[in-house]
Amino acid sequence: MTHEQWYLAGIMRSLHRYASDGLVVVIMVHLLRELSLGRHRGVRWFSWVTGSMVMIMVFIAGISGYWLVWDQLAQYVAIVTTEWFDMLPIFGEPIARNFMSPTALESRFFTLMIFAHISVPLIALAILWMHLQRVSKARINPPRGLAVSVFVALMVMSLVYPATSQPPADLAMVPAEIGLDWFYLSLFPLLDTLPGNLTWSMAGVFMVILFSIPWLPPLKRAKAAKVAKVDLDNCNGCSRCYNDCPYNAISMVARSDGAAYKREPIVDPAYCVSCGICVGSCPTATPFRRRSLLSPGIDMPDLTIKKISDQVKTQAMGLTGSSRIMVFGCGDGPNLSRIASPSVGIVHLACIGQLPPSFIDFVLARDYADGVVLTGCNENSCSARFGIQWTKDRLAGERDPHLRRRVPRDRIKMVWAGISGLGQLRRELEQFGEQLKDAPPMALQQTTPLQQTVNTVKEGV
Ligand code: HEM
Ligand code: SF4
Ligand code: SF4
């Protein structure tokens, strides 16, 4: 393929090989990212376990691909793999015997390998579909620029370093030197040299650790918060919670309480990660109501809208100075207790997406603070996937519920600093404090231009 028809088959072969190597890199980066963001614990064990299954299948598919070439590398891979499996007392006849003599190698065996090389990725695809069942709006296609650049890079590599085969397999001799594909075959030298019982034990221990990672310490999130709870008395069936939930945990079903609305949300506890984003989307979650009525259509039992409203009021009471700032943030961003001061109050949320925009209006309109800061994870690594994005969209008026237009935008700041961004948050708070000193008085900012003219005329009179 590489030499006789390099322009079509050869390039396709090289693209196939380099893209497969790239897949290993992408899977590893994705695995480490999810691990570092802690997105594998609690009910998210499902994504971790199905992801691990896909990863193993990708390796099986990649290794079986090397057999198909039937060069000296394939011979090495075939012998090492079959000898390794022969160490298990499950096969009546040693399968490595297939490769002991040229006559013993049957074409049936290659048919089996081709079948494996095609069926294993198809099974992996089915598991990948399951992998994505518990996340909503998963971004499957990369941005166009990234897709084009990766394709061009792979094409250039395919033209400059076309994939080649090694000398043909010769079962009469043992290959002296072979080049390995380190992406798929890096463990083969170990399988080849270490005793079989040791490598099988190592493989067993690795598997047990891999699949039990969601339940291993540190169990920071093991004491899972309670899942979102619907209160039909305050729900109008608008579906915003359903649209905003990043984990497919909410379904809209026929109304069961006889109210005039058609539908109602139900929460599946097996899917809910307790991020509170649904509360931030609910039109009935507003602090402007009387305390006895502060009960939205959907709420987090551990951190209710009432409790958030109480935090705001308690913090506001302690604030002094000419630029008082109320910071709303989550536990996955910078350590908020380290920035509390007489001029900075802290309100804790499950995720920044739990904050209904009306709270910002509430803080400024009631003069609980002079400015509001929203903080949390790094911009592209929200622990609850869409907390930052939905918050930005709601404040920009691109997603319900909108932040009212009367709220002065120069009194709001977003600092997506991440868990290691305490220094950045401190610096930005300081700058924001200075900026607030120069801001026009709130009373003027919250009136319309017409009202301002009326006020000015009145003042003149
Ligand atoms: C071909 C392999 C894989 C593909 C194509 C894939 C794809 C995806 C995609 C598209 C998402 C949704 C991400 C988002 O929009 O936030 C996701 C989530 C996730 N993946 Fe994978 N994945 C693969 C393998 C793995 C592996 C090997 C692991 C770990 C062992 C893993 C662990 C996870 C976890 C824990 C989540 C859930 C994130 C959350 O709950 O927020 N994935 N995967
Ligand atoms: S708390 Fe988060 S995961 Fe649970 S239903 Fe609400 S938005 Fe969905
Ligand atoms: S967003 Fe609130 S009002 Fe709308 S369906 Fe969900 S719980 Fe009900």
Coordinates of C-alpha atoms and ligand atoms in Angstrom, one line a residue:
M1 CA 0.0 0.0 0.0
T2 CA 2.7 2.4 1.0
H3 CA 4.9 1.9 -2.1
E4 CA 2.7 0.7 -4.9
Q5 CA -0.2 3.1 -4.5
W6 CA 1.2 5.7 -2.1
Y7 CA -1.2 8.5 -3.3
L8 CA -4.4 6.9 -2.1
A9 CA -3.9 3.6 -0.1
G10 CA -0.6 4.6 1.3
I11 CA -1.8 8.0 2.6
M12 CA -4.9 6.4 4.0
R13 CA -2.8 3.8 5.8
S14 CA -0.5 6.4 7.3
L15 CA -3.4 8.6 8.3
H16 CA -5.1 5.6 9.9
R17 CA -1.9 4.8 11.9
Y18 CA -1.1 8.3 13.1
A19 CA -4.8 9.1 13.9
S20 CA -4.9 5.9 16.0
D21 CA -1.7 7.1 17.9
G22 CA -3.4 10.5 18.4
L23 CA -6.4 8.8 19.8
V24 CA -4.3 7.2 22.6
V25 CA -2.9 10.7 23.4
V26 CA -6.4 12.3 23.4
I27 CA -7.8 9.5 25.6
M28 CA -5.0 9.9 28.1
V29 CA -5.4 13.7 28.3
H30 CA -9.2 13.3 28.7
L31 CA -8.7 10.7 31.4
L32 CA -6.3 12.9 33.4
R33 CA -8.5 16.0 32.9
E34 CA -11.6 14.3 34.2
L35 CA -9.5 12.8 37.1
S36 CA -8.0 16.2 38.0
L37 CA -11.4 17.9 37.9
G38 CA -12.8 15.2 40.1
R39 CA -15.6 14.5 37.6
H40 CA -15.4 10.8 38.2
R41 CA -16.9 10.5 41.7
G42 CA -20.4 10.0 43.0
V43 CA -23.0 9.2 40.3
R44 CA -20.4 10.1 37.7
W45 CA -18.8 6.6 38.3
F46 CA -20.8 5.6 35.3
S47 CA -18.8 7.8 32.9
W48 CA -15.5 6.7 34.4
V49 CA -16.3 3.0 34.1
T50 CA -17.7 3.1 30.6
G51 CA -14.7 5.4 29.6
S52 CA -12.3 2.8 31.0
M53 CA -14.0 0.1 29.0
V54 CA -13.7 2.1 25.8
M55 CA -10.0 2.7 26.5
I56 CA -9.3 -1.0 26.9
M57 CA -11.2 -1.7 23.6
V58 CA -9.1 1.0 21.8
F59 CA -5.9 -0.8 22.9
I60 CA -7.3 -4.2 21.8
A61 CA -8.2 -2.8 18.4
G62 CA -4.8 -1.1 18.0
I63 CA -2.9 -4.2 18.9
S64 CA -5.0 -6.4 16.6
G65 CA -4.2 -3.9 13.8
Y66 CA -0.5 -4.6 14.1
W67 CA -1.1 -8.4 13.5
L68 CA -2.8 -7.7 10.2
V69 CA 0.3 -6.4 8.6
W70 CA 2.1 -9.7 9.2
D71 CA 5.6 -8.4 9.2
Q72 CA 8.3 -9.1 11.8
L73 CA 6.6 -6.7 14.2
A74 CA 3.3 -8.5 13.8
Q75 CA 5.1 -11.8 14.4
Y76 CA 6.6 -10.5 17.6
V77 CA 3.2 -9.1 18.8
A78 CA 1.4 -12.3 17.9
I79 CA 3.9 -14.6 19.7
V80 CA 4.2 -12.4 22.8
T81 CA 0.4 -12.0 23.1
T82 CA -0.5 -15.6 22.5
E83 CA 2.3 -16.9 24.9
W84 CA 1.0 -14.5 27.5
F85 CA -2.6 -15.8 27.1
D86 CA -1.3 -19.4 27.1
M87 CA -0.1 -18.8 30.7
L88 CA -3.7 -18.8 31.8
P89 CA -5.0 -22.4 32.2
I90 CA -8.1 -21.7 30.0
F91 CA -7.1 -22.9 26.5
G92 CA -6.9 -26.7 25.9
E93 CA -4.2 -26.3 23.2
P94 CA -1.6 -23.6 23.4
I95 CA -2.7 -20.9 20.9
A96 CA 1.0 -19.8 20.4
R97 CA 1.4 -23.1 18.5
N98 CA -0.3 -21.4 15.5
F99 CA 2.9 -19.4 15.1
M100 CA 5.5 -22.1 15.6
S101 CA 5.7 -23.2 12.0
P102 CA 4.8 -21.6 8.7
T103 CA 2.4 -24.4 7.8
A104 CA 0.5 -24.0 11.1
L105 CA -0.5 -20.5 10.4
E106 CA -4.0 -20.7 8.9
S107 CA -5.8 -18.0 7.0
R108 CA -8.7 -18.6 9.3
F109 CA -6.7 -17.0 12.0
F110 CA -6.3 -13.8 9.9
T111 CA -10.0 -13.8 9.2
L112 CA -10.5 -13.9 13.0
M113 CA -8.1 -11.0 13.5
I114 CA -9.8 -8.8 10.8
F115 CA -13.1 -9.6 12.4
A116 CA -11.7 -8.5 15.8
H117 CA -10.1 -5.4 14.4
I118 CA -13.5 -4.2 13.0
S119 CA -15.9 -5.6 15.6
V120 CA -14.0 -4.3 18.7
P121 CA -14.2 -0.6 17.6
L122 CA -17.9 -1.1 16.8
I123 CA -18.5 -2.4 20.3
A124 CA -16.4 0.5 21.6
L125 CA -18.6 2.9 19.7
A126 CA -21.7 1.4 21.4
I127 CA -20.1 1.8 24.8
L128 CA -19.1 5.3 23.9
W129 CA -22.8 6.0 23.2
M130 CA -23.5 4.8 26.8
H131 CA -20.6 6.9 28.0
L132 CA -22.4 10.0 26.8
Q133 CA -25.8 9.1 28.2
R134 CA -25.3 11.0 31.5
V135 CA -24.1 14.2 30.1
S136 CA -26.2 16.6 28.1
K137 CA -25.1 18.6 25.0
A138 CA -21.8 16.8 24.9
R139 CA -19.4 18.5 22.4
I140 CA -18.6 15.7 20.1
N141 CA -17.2 17.7 17.1
P142 CA -14.1 19.8 17.7
P143 CA -14.0 23.4 16.7
R144 CA -13.5 23.7 12.9
G145 CA -10.1 25.3 13.2
L146 CA -8.8 22.5 15.5
A147 CA -10.2 19.8 13.2
V148 CA -8.6 21.3 10.1
S149 CA -5.2 21.8 11.8
V150 CA -5.1 18.3 13.1
F151 CA -6.1 16.9 9.7
V152 CA -3.4 19.0 8.0
A153 CA -0.8 17.9 10.6
L154 CA -1.7 14.2 10.1
M155 CA -1.5 14.6 6.3
V156 CA 1.9 16.3 6.5
M157 CA 3.2 13.5 8.7
S158 CA 1.7 10.9 6.4
L159 CA 3.5 12.4 3.4
V160 CA 6.8 13.0 5.2
Y161 CA 7.0 9.8 7.2
P162 CA 4.7 7.3 5.5
A163 CA 3.8 4.3 7.6
T164 CA 5.9 1.4 6.4
S165 CA 6.1 -2.3 7.2
Q166 CA 9.0 -4.2 8.6
P167 CA 10.5 -7.2 6.7
P168 CA 7.9 -9.9 6.1
A169 CA 7.2 -12.3 9.0
D170 CA 9.4 -15.5 8.9
L171 CA 8.3 -18.1 11.4
A172 CA 11.5 -20.0 10.9
M173 CA 13.5 -17.3 12.6
V174 CA 13.1 -15.1 15.7
P175 CA 13.3 -11.4 14.7
A176 CA 16.5 -9.9 16.1
E177 CA 15.5 -6.3 16.2
I178 CA 12.1 -4.6 15.7
G179 CA 10.8 -1.1 16.0
L180 CA 7.8 -0.7 18.3
D181 CA 4.8 1.6 18.2
W182 CA 5.2 3.0 21.7
F183 CA 1.6 4.2 21.8
Y184 CA 0.1 0.8 21.7
L185 CA 2.9 -1.7 22.3
S186 CA 4.9 0.0 25.1
L187 CA 4.1 -2.8 27.5
F188 CA 5.2 -5.6 25.2
P189 CA 8.9 -5.7 26.2
L190 CA 7.7 -6.2 29.8
L191 CA 5.3 -9.0 28.8
D192 CA 8.2 -10.6 26.9
T193 CA 10.8 -10.4 29.7
L194 CA 9.0 -10.6 33.1
P195 CA 7.5 -13.9 34.4
G196 CA 4.0 -14.5 33.3
N197 CA 2.5 -14.8 36.8
L198 CA 4.0 -11.4 37.7
T199 CA 2.6 -9.6 34.5
W200 CA -0.8 -11.2 34.9
S201 CA -0.9 -10.1 38.6
M202 CA 0.2 -6.6 37.6
A203 CA -2.5 -6.4 34.9
G204 CA -5.1 -7.6 37.5
V205 CA -4.1 -5.0 40.0
F206 CA -4.1 -2.3 37.4
M207 CA -7.6 -3.2 36.3
V208 CA -8.9 -3.3 39.9
I209 CA -7.4 0.1 40.6
L210 CA -8.6 1.6 37.3
F211 CA -12.2 0.5 37.7
S212 CA -12.4 1.4 41.4
I213 CA -10.9 4.9 41.1
P214 CA -14.3 6.6 41.6
W215 CA -14.6 5.0 45.0
L216 CA -11.0 5.4 46.2
P217 CA -9.8 8.1 48.7
P218 CA -9.6 11.0 49.0
L219 CA -13.4 10.8 49.3
K220 CA -13.9 14.6 49.0
R221 CA -17.2 14.1 47.2
A222 CA -18.2 10.8 48.6
K223 CA -20.5 12.3 51.1
A224 CA -22.7 13.4 48.2
A225 CA -25.0 16.3 48.7
K226 CA -28.7 15.7 48.4
V227 CA -30.1 15.8 44.9
A228 CA -32.3 18.6 43.5
K229 CA -35.9 18.6 44.8
V230 CA -39.0 19.8 42.8
D231 CA -41.7 21.7 44.6
L232 CA -44.8 21.6 42.3
D233 CA -46.6 24.3 44.2
N234 CA -44.0 26.8 42.8
C235 CA -43.3 25.3 39.4
N236 CA -44.9 26.5 36.2
G237 CA -43.5 23.8 34.0
C238 CA -41.4 26.2 31.9
S239 CA -38.6 23.5 31.3
R240 CA -35.7 25.9 31.9
C241 CA -34.3 23.5 34.5
Y242 CA -34.6 20.7 32.0
N243 CA -32.7 22.7 29.4
D244 CA -29.9 23.8 31.7
C245 CA -29.1 20.6 33.6
P246 CA -25.7 19.4 32.3
Y247 CA -26.3 15.8 33.4
N248 CA -29.5 14.8 31.8
A249 CA -30.9 14.4 35.3
I250 CA -34.2 16.2 34.6
S251 CA -37.1 14.9 32.5
M252 CA -40.3 16.8 31.8
V253 CA -43.4 14.6 32.3
A254 CA -47.2 15.1 32.3
R255 CA -48.4 17.2 35.1
S256 CA -49.5 15.2 38.1
D257 CA -51.0 17.8 40.5
G258 CA -53.9 19.0 38.5
A259 CA -52.4 22.5 38.0
A260 CA -53.1 24.4 34.8
Y261 CA -49.6 23.7 33.4
K262 CA -49.0 20.8 31.0
R263 CA -45.7 19.5 32.3
E264 CA -43.6 19.1 35.4
P265 CA -39.9 18.2 36.0
I266 CA -38.7 15.0 37.7
V267 CA -35.2 14.5 38.9
D268 CA -33.4 11.2 38.5
P269 CA -31.2 10.8 41.6
A270 CA -28.9 8.4 39.7
Y271 CA -27.9 11.2 37.3
C272 CA -28.0 14.3 39.6
V273 CA -24.5 15.5 40.7
S274 CA -26.1 18.2 43.0
C275 CA -24.6 21.1 41.1
G276 CA -27.6 23.4 41.6
I277 CA -27.5 24.8 38.1
C278 CA -31.2 24.0 37.7
V279 CA -32.0 26.3 40.6
G280 CA -30.1 29.1 38.9
S281 CA -32.3 28.7 35.8
C282 CA -35.7 28.6 37.6
P283 CA -37.8 31.8 37.2
T284 CA -39.3 31.3 40.7
A285 CA -35.9 31.3 42.4
T286 CA -35.7 35.0 43.3
P287 CA -34.6 36.6 46.6
F288 CA -37.1 39.5 46.1
R289 CA -39.9 37.5 47.6
R290 CA -40.8 37.5 51.3
R291 CA -38.8 35.0 53.3
S292 CA -41.9 32.8 53.9
L293 CA -42.3 32.5 50.1
L294 CA -38.7 31.9 49.2
S295 CA -39.3 28.5 47.9
P296 CA -38.6 28.0 44.2
G297 CA -39.9 25.3 41.8
I298 CA -36.6 23.4 42.2
D299 CA -34.1 23.7 45.0
M300 CA -31.1 22.1 46.6
P301 CA -32.0 20.6 50.0
D302 CA -28.5 21.2 51.4
L303 CA -28.1 24.8 50.1
T304 CA -31.6 26.2 49.5
I305 CA -32.4 29.6 48.0
K306 CA -33.4 30.7 51.5
K307 CA -30.0 29.8 52.9
I308 CA -28.3 31.7 50.1
S309 CA -30.4 34.7 50.8
D310 CA -29.6 34.4 54.5
Q311 CA -25.9 34.2 53.6
V312 CA -26.2 37.4 51.6
K313 CA -27.9 39.3 54.4
T314 CA -25.6 38.1 57.2
Q315 CA -22.5 38.9 55.1
A316 CA -23.9 42.4 54.2
M317 CA -24.3 43.3 57.8
G318 CA -20.6 42.9 58.4
L319 CA -19.5 44.9 55.4
T320 CA -17.9 48.4 55.8
G321 CA -16.0 50.9 53.7
S322 CA -16.7 52.8 50.5
S323 CA -16.3 49.8 48.1
R324 CA -18.0 46.8 49.7
I325 CA -17.9 43.7 47.5
M326 CA -20.1 40.6 47.7
V327 CA -18.3 37.5 46.3
F328 CA -20.4 34.6 45.1
G329 CA -18.4 31.4 44.4
C330 CA -18.2 27.7 44.5
G331 CA -16.0 25.2 46.4
D332 CA -14.1 24.2 43.3
G333 CA -12.6 27.7 42.7
P334 CA -10.1 29.6 44.9
N335 CA -10.4 29.2 48.7
L336 CA -12.9 31.9 49.4
S337 CA -12.4 32.0 53.2
R338 CA -8.9 33.4 52.5
I339 CA -10.3 36.6 50.9
A340 CA -13.0 37.5 53.4
S341 CA -12.4 40.9 55.0
P342 CA -14.4 43.9 56.4
S343 CA -15.1 45.0 52.8
V344 CA -15.4 41.6 51.2
G345 CA -18.4 39.2 52.0
I346 CA -18.5 35.6 50.8
V347 CA -21.6 33.7 49.7
H348 CA -21.0 30.0 49.0
L349 CA -22.7 28.1 46.3
A350 CA -22.6 24.5 44.9
C351 CA -21.6 25.9 41.5
I352 CA -21.7 29.5 40.2
G353 CA -24.5 28.3 37.9
Q354 CA -26.7 27.9 41.0
L355 CA -26.9 31.7 41.3
P356 CA -30.2 33.1 39.8
P357 CA -29.2 36.5 38.3
S358 CA -31.8 38.2 40.3
F359 CA -29.5 37.8 43.3
I360 CA -27.0 40.3 41.8
D361 CA -29.9 42.8 41.3
F362 CA -31.0 42.1 44.9
V363 CA -27.5 42.8 46.4
L364 CA -27.1 46.1 44.5
A365 CA -30.7 47.3 44.7
R366 CA -30.9 46.7 48.4
D367 CA -27.4 48.3 48.9
Y368 CA -26.1 45.2 50.5
A369 CA -22.8 45.9 48.7
D370 CA -21.3 48.3 46.1
G371 CA -20.2 45.6 43.7
V372 CA -20.6 41.9 43.0
V373 CA -17.9 39.4 42.1
L374 CA -18.7 36.0 40.6
T375 CA -15.9 33.4 40.8
G376 CA -15.4 29.7 40.4
C377 CA -13.4 27.2 38.3
N378 CA -11.2 28.1 35.3
E379 CA -13.1 29.4 32.4
N380 CA -13.0 26.2 30.3
S381 CA -13.0 23.7 33.1
C382 CA -16.2 24.2 35.1
S383 CA -16.6 21.2 37.4
A384 CA -20.3 21.0 36.6
R385 CA -19.6 21.5 32.8
F386 CA -21.9 24.5 32.1
G387 CA -22.0 26.6 35.3
I388 CA -19.7 29.3 33.9
Q389 CA -21.1 29.3 30.4
W390 CA -24.8 29.5 31.5
T391 CA -23.9 32.3 34.0
K392 CA -22.2 34.4 31.3
D393 CA -25.1 33.8 28.9
R394 CA -27.7 34.8 31.6
L395 CA -25.8 38.0 32.4
A396 CA -25.5 38.8 28.7
G397 CA -29.2 38.3 28.2
E398 CA -28.7 35.3 25.9
R399 CA -30.2 32.7 28.2
D400 CA -33.1 32.7 30.6
P401 CA -33.3 34.0 33.3
H402 CA -31.8 37.3 32.2
L403 CA -30.2 39.8 34.5
R404 CA -32.4 42.9 34.5
R405 CA -31.2 45.7 32.3
R406 CA -31.4 48.2 35.1
V407 CA -28.5 46.4 36.9
P408 CA -25.3 48.5 36.3
R409 CA -22.8 46.2 34.6
D410 CA -19.7 48.1 35.8
R411 CA -20.6 46.9 39.3
I412 CA -20.3 43.3 38.4
K413 CA -17.0 41.4 37.8
M414 CA -16.4 37.8 36.8
V415 CA -13.1 36.1 37.9
W416 CA -12.7 32.6 36.6
A417 CA -9.6 31.9 38.6
G418 CA -9.7 28.2 39.3
I419 CA -8.6 26.4 42.4
S420 CA -5.0 27.8 42.2
G421 CA -6.1 31.3 41.3
L422 CA -6.2 32.9 44.8
G423 CA -3.5 35.4 43.9
Q424 CA -5.4 36.4 40.7
L425 CA -8.7 36.8 42.6
R426 CA -7.0 39.0 45.3
R427 CA -5.5 41.2 42.6
E428 CA -8.7 41.5 40.7
L429 CA -10.7 42.3 43.9
E430 CA -8.3 45.1 44.7
Q431 CA -8.6 46.6 41.2
F432 CA -12.4 46.2 41.3
G433 CA -12.5 48.0 44.7
E434 CA -10.7 51.0 43.2
Q435 CA -13.0 51.0 40.2
L436 CA -16.1 51.0 42.4
K437 CA -14.9 54.1 44.2
D438 CA -15.1 56.0 40.9
A439 CA -18.5 54.5 39.8
P440 CA -21.5 56.9 39.7
P441 CA -23.9 56.5 42.7
M442 CA -26.2 53.5 42.5
A443 CA -29.4 55.6 42.7
L444 CA -28.4 57.4 39.5
Q445 CA -27.3 54.2 37.7
Q446 CA -30.6 52.4 38.4
T447 CA -32.8 55.0 36.8
T448 CA -33.6 55.3 33.2
P449 CA -32.3 58.4 31.2
L450 CA -35.8 59.8 31.2
Q451 CA -36.1 59.5 35.0
Q452 CA -32.6 61.0 35.4
T453 CA -33.8 64.1 33.4
V454 CA -36.9 64.3 35.6
N455 CA -34.7 64.0 38.8
T456 CA -32.3 66.7 37.5
V457 CA -35.2 69.1 36.8
K458 CA -36.7 68.3 40.2
E459 CA -33.3 69.0 41.9
G460 CA -33.1 72.3 39.9
V461 CA -36.6 73.3 41.1
Ligands
HEM1 C1 -12.5 7.2 22.9 C2 -12.5 7.5 24.1 C3 -13.4 8.5 24.8 C4 -14.2 9.5 24.2 C5 -14.4 9.8 22.7 C6 -14.8 10.2 25.3 C7 -15.7 11.3 25.1 C8 -16.3 12.0 26.2 C9 -17.1 13.2 26.0 C10 -17.4 13.8 24.7 C11 -17.5 13.5 27.3 C12 -18.4 14.8 27.6 C13 -17.4 15.8 28.0 C14 -18.1 17.2 28.2 O1 -18.8 17.6 27.3 O2 -18.0 17.7 29.3 C15 -17.0 12.6 28.2 C16 -17.2 12.7 29.6 C17 -16.5 11.9 30.5 N1 -15.5 11.0 30.2 FE1 -14.9 10.4 28.4 N2 -14.4 9.7 26.5 C18 -13.5 8.7 26.2 C19 -12.8 7.9 27.1 C20 -12.8 8.1 28.5 C21 -12.0 7.5 29.4 C22 -10.9 6.5 29.1 C23 -12.3 7.9 30.7 C24 -11.7 7.6 32.0 C25 -11.4 6.4 32.3 C26 -13.4 8.9 30.5 C27 -14.0 9.6 31.5 C28 -15.0 10.5 31.4 C29 -15.7 11.1 32.5 C30 -15.5 10.8 34.0 C31 -16.7 12.0 31.9 C32 -17.8 12.7 32.6 C33 -17.5 14.2 32.8 C34 -18.5 14.8 33.7 O3 -19.3 14.1 34.4 O4 -18.6 16.0 33.7 N3 -13.7 9.0 29.2 N4 -16.2 11.7 27.5
SF4_2 S1 -28.5 19.8 40.6 FE1 -27.3 19.8 38.7 S2 -27.3 17.6 38.0 FE2 -28.9 17.8 39.6 S3 -30.8 18.2 38.5 FE3 -30.0 20.2 39.0 S4 -28.7 20.8 37.2 FE4 -29.1 18.6 37.0
SF4_3 S1 -37.3 25.9 35.9 FE1 -38.5 26.0 37.8 S2 -40.6 26.6 37.1 FE2 -39.5 25.9 35.3 S3 -40.0 23.7 35.2 FE3 -38.0 23.8 36.3 S4 -38.7 23.9 38.5 FE4 -40.5 24.4 37.2

